[in-house]
PDB file of C-alpha atoms in Angstrom:
ATOM      1  CA  UNK A   1     -73.937  58.928  11.889  1.00  0.00           C
ATOM      2  CA  UNK A   2     -75.266  55.844  13.735  1.00  0.00           C
ATOM      3  CA  UNK A   3     -73.648  54.968  17.126  1.00  0.00           C
ATOM      4  CA  UNK A   4     -72.507  51.653  15.786  1.00  0.00           C
ATOM      5  CA  UNK A   5     -70.487  53.448  12.992  1.00  0.00           C
ATOM      6  CA  UNK A   6     -69.095  55.921  15.332  1.00  0.00           C
ATOM      7  CA  UNK A   7     -68.322  53.007  17.824  1.00  0.00           C
ATOM      8  CA  UNK A   8     -66.450  50.979  15.124  1.00  0.00           C
ATOM      9  CA  UNK A   9     -64.292  53.930  13.978  1.00  0.00           C
ATOM     10  CA  UNK A  10     -63.523  54.876  17.664  1.00  0.00           C
ATOM     11  CA  UNK A  11     -62.681  51.276  18.411  1.00  0.00           C
ATOM     12  CA  UNK A  12     -60.149  50.954  15.585  1.00  0.00           C
ATOM     13  CA  UNK A  13     -58.438  54.222  16.489  1.00  0.00           C
ATOM     14  CA  UNK A  14     -58.350  53.372  20.187  1.00  0.00           C
ATOM     15  CA  UNK A  15     -56.728  49.881  19.516  1.00  0.00           C
ATOM     16  CA  UNK A  16     -54.164  51.489  17.297  1.00  0.00           C
ATOM     17  CA  UNK A  17     -53.404  54.206  19.856  1.00  0.00           C
ATOM     18  CA  UNK A  18     -53.089  51.736  22.828  1.00  0.00           C
ATOM     19  CA  UNK A  19     -51.059  49.204  20.760  1.00  0.00           C
ATOM     20  CA  UNK A  20     -48.369  51.824  19.923  1.00  0.00           C
ATOM     21  CA  UNK A  21     -48.427  52.990  23.529  1.00  0.00           C
ATOM     22  CA  UNK A  22     -47.662  49.431  24.803  1.00  0.00           C
ATOM     23  CA  UNK A  23     -44.806  48.904  22.368  1.00  0.00           C
ATOM     24  CA  UNK A  24     -43.236  52.340  23.238  1.00  0.00           C
ATOM     25  CA  UNK A  25     -43.593  51.540  27.104  1.00  0.00           C
ATOM     26  CA  UNK A  26     -41.697  48.244  26.413  1.00  0.00           C
ATOM     27  CA  UNK A  27     -39.133  50.016  24.116  1.00  0.00           C
ATOM     28  CA  UNK A  28     -40.010  47.892  21.179  1.00  0.00           C
ATOM     29  CA  UNK A  29     -40.968  48.659  17.581  1.00  0.00           C
ATOM     30  CA  UNK A  30     -44.731  48.258  16.722  1.00  0.00           C
ATOM     31  CA  UNK A  31     -45.440  45.409  14.302  1.00  0.00           C
ATOM     32  CA  UNK A  32     -45.646  46.331  10.606  1.00  0.00           C
ATOM     33  CA  UNK A  33     -48.836  44.373  10.440  1.00  0.00           C
ATOM     34  CA  UNK A  34     -51.487  43.514  13.082  1.00  0.00           C
ATOM     35  CA  UNK A  35     -54.804  41.726  12.893  1.00  0.00           C
ATOM     36  CA  UNK A  36     -57.898  43.339  14.302  1.00  0.00           C
ATOM     37  CA  UNK A  37     -61.145  41.414  14.372  1.00  0.00           C
ATOM     38  CA  UNK A  38     -64.561  42.342  15.498  1.00  0.00           C
ATOM     39  CA  UNK A  39     -67.012  39.435  15.632  1.00  0.00           C
ATOM     40  CA  UNK A  40     -70.848  39.395  16.153  1.00  0.00           C
ATOM     41  CA  UNK A  41     -72.490  36.088  17.127  1.00  0.00           C
ATOM     42  CA  UNK A  42     -76.065  35.188  17.645  1.00  0.00           C
ATOM     43  CA  UNK A  43     -77.442  32.281  19.632  1.00  0.00           C
ATOM     44  CA  UNK A  44     -81.063  31.062  19.246  1.00  0.00           C
ATOM     45  CA  UNK A  45     -83.296  29.069  21.512  1.00  0.00           C
ATOM     46  CA  UNK A  46     -86.659  27.973  20.223  1.00  0.00           C
ATOM     47  CA  UNK A  47     -86.325  30.163  17.093  1.00  0.00           C
ATOM     48  CA  UNK A  48     -86.328  33.705  18.235  1.00  0.00           C
ATOM     49  CA  UNK A  49     -88.108  33.096  21.451  1.00  0.00           C
ATOM     50  CA  UNK A  50     -84.841  33.573  23.272  1.00  0.00           C
ATOM     51  CA  UNK A  51     -81.892  35.383  21.478  1.00  0.00           C
ATOM     52  CA  UNK A  52     -78.456  36.071  22.791  1.00  0.00           C
ATOM     53  CA  UNK A  53     -76.016  38.607  21.100  1.00  0.00           C
ATOM     54  CA  UNK A  54     -72.343  38.396  21.668  1.00  0.00           C
ATOM     55  CA  UNK A  55     -69.841  40.934  20.252  1.00  0.00           C
ATOM     56  CA  UNK A  56     -66.049  40.365  20.470  1.00  0.00           C
ATOM     57  CA  UNK A  57     -62.847  42.404  19.868  1.00  0.00           C
ATOM     58  CA  UNK A  58     -59.806  40.348  19.082  1.00  0.00           C
ATOM     59  CA  UNK A  59     -56.299  41.791  18.855  1.00  0.00           C
ATOM     60  CA  UNK A  60     -53.897  39.366  17.190  1.00  0.00           C
ATOM     61  CA  UNK A  61     -55.164  35.948  18.354  1.00  0.00           C
ATOM     62  CA  UNK A  62     -56.360  37.130  21.746  1.00  0.00           C
ATOM     63  CA  UNK A  63     -59.814  38.288  22.752  1.00  0.00           C
ATOM     64  CA  UNK A  64     -59.516  41.463  24.680  1.00  0.00           C
ATOM     65  CA  UNK A  65     -63.229  42.590  25.195  1.00  0.00           C
ATOM     66  CA  UNK A  66     -66.635  41.268  24.713  1.00  0.00           C
ATOM     67  CA  UNK A  67     -70.352  42.340  25.163  1.00  0.00           C
ATOM     68  CA  UNK A  68     -72.946  39.748  26.131  1.00  0.00           C
ATOM     69  CA  UNK A  69     -76.653  40.614  25.874  1.00  0.00           C
ATOM     70  CA  UNK A  70     -77.438  38.027  28.659  1.00  0.00           C
ATOM     71  CA  UNK A  71     -75.073  40.001  31.018  1.00  0.00           C
ATOM     72  CA  UNK A  72     -76.295  43.427  29.685  1.00  0.00           C
ATOM     73  CA  UNK A  73     -72.796  44.809  29.691  1.00  0.00           C
ATOM     74  CA  UNK A  74     -69.270  44.592  28.344  1.00  0.00           C
ATOM     75  CA  UNK A  75     -66.388  42.887  29.997  1.00  0.00           C
ATOM     76  CA  UNK A  76     -62.623  43.420  29.479  1.00  0.00           C
ATOM     77  CA  UNK A  77     -60.519  40.219  29.336  1.00  0.00           C
ATOM     78  CA  UNK A  78     -57.171  42.124  29.230  1.00  0.00           C
ATOM     79  CA  UNK A  79     -55.795  45.526  30.078  1.00  0.00           C
ATOM     80  CA  UNK A  80     -55.798  46.401  26.427  1.00  0.00           C
ATOM     81  CA  UNK A  81     -59.554  45.679  26.489  1.00  0.00           C
ATOM     82  CA  UNK A  82     -60.360  47.785  29.378  1.00  0.00           C
ATOM     83  CA  UNK A  83     -60.910  51.073  27.550  1.00  0.00           C
ATOM     84  CA  UNK A  84     -63.115  49.300  24.981  1.00  0.00           C
ATOM     85  CA  UNK A  85     -65.333  47.853  27.824  1.00  0.00           C
ATOM     86  CA  UNK A  86     -65.691  51.282  29.419  1.00  0.00           C
ATOM     87  CA  UNK A  87     -66.606  52.886  26.069  1.00  0.00           C
ATOM     88  CA  UNK A  88     -69.093  50.152  25.241  1.00  0.00           C
ATOM     89  CA  UNK A  89     -70.653  50.540  28.678  1.00  0.00           C
ATOM     90  CA  UNK A  90     -71.531  54.090  28.066  1.00  0.00           C
ATOM     91  CA  UNK A  91     -75.423  54.566  27.871  1.00  0.00           C
ATOM     92  CA  UNK A  92     -75.414  55.298  24.182  1.00  0.00           C
ATOM     93  CA  UNK A  93     -73.346  52.350  23.138  1.00  0.00           C
ATOM     94  CA  UNK A  94     -75.226  49.939  25.561  1.00  0.00           C
ATOM     95  CA  UNK A  95     -78.613  50.872  24.005  1.00  0.00           C
ATOM     96  CA  UNK A  96     -77.162  50.348  20.456  1.00  0.00           C
ATOM     97  CA  UNK A  97     -75.731  46.935  21.560  1.00  0.00           C
ATOM     98  CA  UNK A  98     -78.932  45.769  23.203  1.00  0.00           C
ATOM     99  CA  UNK A  99     -80.819  46.863  20.042  1.00  0.00           C
ATOM    100  CA  UNK A 100     -78.621  44.586  18.012  1.00  0.00           C
ATOM    101  CA  UNK A 101     -80.553  41.563  19.526  1.00  0.00           C
ATOM    102  CA  UNK A 102     -83.508  42.497  17.417  1.00  0.00           C
ATOM    103  CA  UNK A 103     -81.971  44.576  14.569  1.00  0.00           C
ATOM    104  CA  UNK A 104     -79.116  42.176  13.824  1.00  0.00           C
ATOM    105  CA  UNK A 105     -79.935  38.693  15.279  1.00  0.00           C
ATOM    106  CA  UNK A 106     -83.645  38.411  14.921  1.00  0.00           C
ATOM    107  CA  UNK A 107     -83.660  40.063  11.461  1.00  0.00           C
ATOM    108  CA  UNK A 108     -80.963  37.754  10.245  1.00  0.00           C
ATOM    109  CA  UNK A 109     -82.833  34.760  11.525  1.00  0.00           C
ATOM    110  CA  UNK A 110     -86.084  35.781   9.691  1.00  0.00           C
ATOM    111  CA  UNK A 111     -84.053  36.735   6.571  1.00  0.00           C
ATOM    112  CA  UNK A 112     -82.239  33.455   6.177  1.00  0.00           C
ATOM    113  CA  UNK A 113     -84.590  31.081   7.996  1.00  0.00           C
ATOM    114  CA  UNK A 114     -85.679  29.509   4.696  1.00  0.00           C
ATOM    115  CA  UNK A 115     -82.298  28.479   3.614  1.00  0.00           C
ATOM    116  CA  UNK A 116     -80.853  27.481   6.952  1.00  0.00           C
ATOM    117  CA  UNK A 117     -83.380  26.420   9.663  1.00  0.00           C
ATOM    118  CA  UNK A 118     -86.152  25.317   7.209  1.00  0.00           C
ATOM    119  CA  UNK A 119     -83.712  23.682   4.803  1.00  0.00           C
ATOM    120  CA  UNK A 120     -84.139  19.827   4.299  1.00  0.00           C
ATOM    121  CA  UNK A 121     -81.936  17.609   2.113  1.00  0.00           C
ATOM    122  CA  UNK A 122     -82.469  13.907   2.279  1.00  0.00           C
ATOM    123  CA  UNK A 123     -79.396  11.595   2.719  1.00  0.00           C
ATOM    124  CA  UNK A 124     -78.159   8.976   0.305  1.00  0.00           C
ATOM    125  CA  UNK A 125     -77.308   5.727   2.078  1.00  0.00           C
ATOM    126  CA  UNK A 126     -75.061   2.785   1.193  1.00  0.00           C
ATOM    127  CA  UNK A 127     -73.185  -0.003   2.975  1.00  0.00           C
ATOM    128  CA  UNK A 128     -69.506  -0.805   2.235  1.00  0.00           C
ATOM    129  CA  UNK A 129     -67.224  -3.480   3.631  1.00  0.00           C
ATOM    130  CA  UNK A 130     -63.712  -3.467   4.909  1.00  0.00           C
ATOM    131  CA  UNK A 131     -61.816  -6.777   4.645  1.00  0.00           C
ATOM    132  CA  UNK A 132     -59.082  -8.210   6.927  1.00  0.00           C
ATOM    133  CA  UNK A 133     -56.048  -9.777   5.538  1.00  0.00           C
ATOM    134  CA  UNK A 134     -55.191 -12.541   4.807  1.00  0.00           C
ATOM    135  CA  UNK A 135     -58.829 -13.932   4.970  1.00  0.00           C
ATOM    136  CA  UNK A 136     -60.236 -11.435   2.635  1.00  0.00           C
ATOM    137  CA  UNK A 137     -63.417 -11.748   4.545  1.00  0.00           C
ATOM    138  CA  UNK A 138     -65.408  -8.670   5.730  1.00  0.00           C
ATOM    139  CA  UNK A 139     -64.256  -7.686   9.229  1.00  0.00           C
ATOM    140  CA  UNK A 140     -66.179  -4.325   9.364  1.00  0.00           C
ATOM    141  CA  UNK A 141     -69.229  -2.779   7.723  1.00  0.00           C
ATOM    142  CA  UNK A 142     -69.562   0.914   7.159  1.00  0.00           C
ATOM    143  CA  UNK A 143     -72.876   2.673   6.737  1.00  0.00           C
ATOM    144  CA  UNK A 144     -72.441   5.890   4.917  1.00  0.00           C
ATOM    145  CA  UNK A 145     -75.082   8.674   4.652  1.00  0.00           C
ATOM    146  CA  UNK A 146     -74.143  11.581   2.339  1.00  0.00           C
ATOM    147  CA  UNK A 147     -75.414  14.898   1.146  1.00  0.00           C
ATOM    148  CA  UNK A 148     -77.916  15.572   3.953  1.00  0.00           C
ATOM    149  CA  UNK A 149     -78.996  18.737   5.769  1.00  0.00           C
ATOM    150  CA  UNK A 150     -79.323  19.569   8.661  1.00  0.00           C
ATOM    151  CA  UNK A 151     -76.514  17.828  10.382  1.00  0.00           C
ATOM    152  CA  UNK A 152     -78.367  15.863  13.126  1.00  0.00           C
ATOM    153  CA  UNK A 153     -78.769  12.387  11.916  1.00  0.00           C
ATOM    154  CA  UNK A 154     -79.186   8.966  13.767  1.00  0.00           C
ATOM    155  CA  UNK A 155     -77.753   5.772  12.345  1.00  0.00           C
ATOM    156  CA  UNK A 156     -78.354   2.334  13.789  1.00  0.00           C
ATOM    157  CA  UNK A 157     -77.017  -1.144  13.008  1.00  0.00           C
ATOM    158  CA  UNK A 158     -79.065  -4.435  13.317  1.00  0.00           C
ATOM    159  CA  UNK A 159     -77.906  -7.946  13.036  1.00  0.00           C
ATOM    160  CA  UNK A 160     -80.739 -10.435  12.213  1.00  0.00           C
ATOM    161  CA  UNK A 161     -83.229  -7.908  13.538  1.00  0.00           C
ATOM    162  CA  UNK A 162     -81.333  -7.246  16.819  1.00  0.00           C
ATOM    163  CA  UNK A 163     -79.742  -3.846  17.340  1.00  0.00           C
ATOM    164  CA  UNK A 164     -75.891  -3.812  17.610  1.00  0.00           C
ATOM    165  CA  UNK A 165     -74.343  -1.359  19.835  1.00  0.00           C
ATOM    166  CA  UNK A 166     -71.099  -2.959  21.320  1.00  0.00           C
ATOM    167  CA  UNK A 167     -69.547  -3.409  17.922  1.00  0.00           C
ATOM    168  CA  UNK A 168     -69.770   0.279  16.741  1.00  0.00           C
ATOM    169  CA  UNK A 169     -66.201   1.478  16.893  1.00  0.00           C
ATOM    170  CA  UNK A 170     -66.378   4.658  14.879  1.00  0.00           C
ATOM    171  CA  UNK A 171     -68.869   7.673  14.267  1.00  0.00           C
ATOM    172  CA  UNK A 172     -67.786  10.408  11.807  1.00  0.00           C
ATOM    173  CA  UNK A 173     -69.686  13.532  10.927  1.00  0.00           C
ATOM    174  CA  UNK A 174     -68.053  15.543   8.213  1.00  0.00           C
ATOM    175  CA  UNK A 175     -69.089  18.874   6.554  1.00  0.00           C
ATOM    176  CA  UNK A 176     -69.090  19.176   2.788  1.00  0.00           C
ATOM    177  CA  UNK A 177     -68.484  22.318   0.833  1.00  0.00           C
ATOM    178  CA  UNK A 178     -72.000  22.706  -0.250  1.00  0.00           C
ATOM    179  CA  UNK A 179     -73.645  23.196   3.126  1.00  0.00           C
ATOM    180  CA  UNK A 180     -74.390  19.405   3.369  1.00  0.00           C
ATOM    181  CA  UNK A 181     -73.093  16.743   5.649  1.00  0.00           C
ATOM    182  CA  UNK A 182     -71.830  13.203   5.441  1.00  0.00           C
ATOM    183  CA  UNK A 183     -71.845  10.546   8.244  1.00  0.00           C
ATOM    184  CA  UNK A 184     -69.977   7.186   8.527  1.00  0.00           C
ATOM    185  CA  UNK A 185     -70.741   4.613  11.155  1.00  0.00           C
ATOM    186  CA  UNK A 186     -68.470   1.588  11.349  1.00  0.00           C
ATOM    187  CA  UNK A 187     -69.670  -1.799  12.837  1.00  0.00           C
ATOM    188  CA  UNK A 188     -66.726  -4.119  13.672  1.00  0.00           C
ATOM    189  CA  UNK A 189     -68.192  -7.720  13.296  1.00  0.00           C
ATOM    190  CA  UNK A 190     -67.391 -11.280  11.879  1.00  0.00           C
ATOM    191  CA  UNK A 191     -70.284 -12.043   9.485  1.00  0.00           C
ATOM    192  CA  UNK A 192     -71.287 -15.610   9.149  1.00  0.00           C
ATOM    193  CA  UNK A 193     -73.213 -17.310   6.470  1.00  0.00           C
ATOM    194  CA  UNK A 194     -76.878 -16.398   6.611  1.00  0.00           C
ATOM    195  CA  UNK A 195     -76.304 -13.183   8.726  1.00  0.00           C
ATOM    196  CA  UNK A 196     -78.405 -10.261   7.616  1.00  0.00           C
ATOM    197  CA  UNK A 197     -77.145  -6.728   8.579  1.00  0.00           C
ATOM    198  CA  UNK A 198     -79.423  -3.730   8.408  1.00  0.00           C
ATOM    199  CA  UNK A 199     -78.311  -0.053   8.418  1.00  0.00           C
ATOM    200  CA  UNK A 200     -81.199   2.185   9.571  1.00  0.00           C
ATOM    201  CA  UNK A 201     -80.959   6.005   9.041  1.00  0.00           C
ATOM    202  CA  UNK A 202     -83.366   8.589  10.657  1.00  0.00           C
ATOM    203  CA  UNK A 203     -83.198  12.191   9.638  1.00  0.00           C
ATOM    204  CA  UNK A 204     -85.620  15.129   9.790  1.00  0.00           C
ATOM    205  CA  UNK A 205     -85.990  15.198   6.039  1.00  0.00           C
ATOM    206  CA  UNK A 206     -87.440  11.653   5.984  1.00  0.00           C
ATOM    207  CA  UNK A 207     -91.008  10.654   6.655  1.00  0.00           C
ATOM    208  CA  UNK A 208     -89.880   7.116   7.412  1.00  0.00           C
ATOM    209  CA  UNK A 209     -86.370   5.902   8.262  1.00  0.00           C
ATOM    210  CA  UNK A 210     -84.189   4.495   5.374  1.00  0.00           C
ATOM    211  CA  UNK A 211     -83.112   0.795   5.834  1.00  0.00           C
ATOM    212  CA  UNK A 212     -80.532  -1.038   3.671  1.00  0.00           C
ATOM    213  CA  UNK A 213     -79.568  -4.581   4.174  1.00  0.00           C
ATOM    214  CA  UNK A 214     -76.324  -6.435   3.571  1.00  0.00           C
ATOM    215  CA  UNK A 215     -76.289 -10.232   3.675  1.00  0.00           C
ATOM    216  CA  UNK A 216     -73.371 -12.686   3.726  1.00  0.00           C
ATOM    217  CA  UNK A 217     -72.961 -15.243   0.894  1.00  0.00           C
ATOM    218  CA  UNK A 218     -71.592 -18.695   1.069  1.00  0.00           C
ATOM    219  CA  UNK A 219     -68.632 -19.814  -0.949  1.00  0.00           C
ATOM    220  CA  UNK A 220     -70.864 -21.938  -3.125  1.00  0.00           C
ATOM    221  CA  UNK A 221     -73.096 -18.952  -3.828  1.00  0.00           C
ATOM    222  CA  UNK A 222     -70.043 -16.888  -4.706  1.00  0.00           C
ATOM    223  CA  UNK A 223     -68.799 -19.632  -6.962  1.00  0.00           C
ATOM    224  CA  UNK A 224     -71.986 -19.825  -8.841  1.00  0.00           C
ATOM    225  CA  UNK A 225     -72.143 -16.046  -9.259  1.00  0.00           C
ATOM    226  CA  UNK A 226     -68.442 -16.087 -10.559  1.00  0.00           C
ATOM    227  CA  UNK A 227     -69.280 -18.877 -12.911  1.00  0.00           C
ATOM    228  CA  UNK A 228     -72.398 -17.070 -14.222  1.00  0.00           C
ATOM    229  CA  UNK A 229     -70.468 -13.995 -14.827  1.00  0.00           C
ATOM    230  CA  UNK A 230     -67.650 -15.783 -16.640  1.00  0.00           C
ATOM    231  CA  UNK A 231     -70.171 -17.732 -18.765  1.00  0.00           C
ATOM    232  CA  UNK A 232     -71.914 -14.528 -19.762  1.00  0.00           C
ATOM    233  CA  UNK A 233     -68.642 -12.886 -20.814  1.00  0.00           C
ATOM    234  CA  UNK A 234     -67.593 -16.024 -22.697  1.00  0.00           C
ATOM    235  CA  UNK A 235     -70.833 -16.348 -24.456  1.00  0.00           C
ATOM    236  CA  UNK A 236     -70.869 -12.650 -25.436  1.00  0.00           C
ATOM    237  CA  UNK A 237     -67.254 -12.889 -26.792  1.00  0.00           C
ATOM    238  CA  UNK A 238     -68.248 -15.856 -28.975  1.00  0.00           C
ATOM    239  CA  UNK A 239     -71.301 -14.059 -30.316  1.00  0.00           C
ATOM    240  CA  UNK A 240     -69.088 -11.050 -31.297  1.00  0.00           C
ATOM    241  CA  UNK A 241     -66.549 -13.381 -32.817  1.00  0.00           C
ATOM    242  CA  UNK A 242     -69.261 -15.178 -34.859  1.00  0.00           C
ATOM    243  CA  UNK A 243     -70.619 -11.852 -36.011  1.00  0.00           C
ATOM    244  CA  UNK A 244     -67.319 -10.707 -37.273  1.00  0.00           C
ATOM    245  CA  UNK A 245     -66.666 -14.040 -39.223  1.00  0.00           C
ATOM    246  CA  UNK A 246     -70.152 -13.706 -40.706  1.00  0.00           C
ATOM    247  CA  UNK A 247     -69.512 -10.190 -41.779  1.00  0.00           C
ATOM    248  CA  UNK A 248     -66.113 -11.110 -43.378  1.00  0.00           C
ATOM    249  CA  UNK A 249     -67.601 -14.114 -45.247  1.00  0.00           C
ATOM    250  CA  UNK A 250     -70.371 -11.958 -46.533  1.00  0.00           C
ATOM    251  CA  UNK A 251     -67.911  -9.352 -47.869  1.00  0.00           C
ATOM    252  CA  UNK A 252     -65.844 -12.224 -49.521  1.00  0.00           C
ATOM    253  CA  UNK A 253     -68.944 -13.270 -51.495  1.00  0.00           C
TER     254      UNK A 253
END
């Protein structure tokens, strides 16, 4: 059997034995349930050029012992973890733990590199407004980039061609459930007629940045747009009504 398998069985048995011993020493009953966790973590620098392997033992919610390949040995964080550190620091287990840098970390990196490190998903970008009562005029602009991967992204706001930095009041980066991310950057401003705002997003999946503009409209322009929409709806309604009357008269003949 491999040293790692022996080590895992030995670790579980040792934790149970020491846990029972502690409760007996304090004249308390051992818990009916307990949580034992063993975590392995890999840290990469420049791909696999520099790899760090960390293994942790957690009893309940407290870390009691860990191994760090950068240190080259195990360290006990509590008295309960001291026997584990001594066991892990034996020559056989140290060799096994050191080999995990290549056998576990480097292998995992190569195995899943195409769906993690090399994965690229382009963001979808839009601008939305937040209005302030009672003026009903936009008081903040929000640039949202959604559905992108990896998480590193840069969003900039421009007003009439000049970058805006002082007005940025919020930056949010959220993780979706499908291994993609979304980012929201809010710009607090008071748009005036004729102002043009630009949201520029840079991401590793893009050859060139995405730029989306938002411009204020005068009251007269809004009135004309509203009048046009109402006129279109009214004309469409009259056309439908005329068609219904025509069909009714035709059936009457």
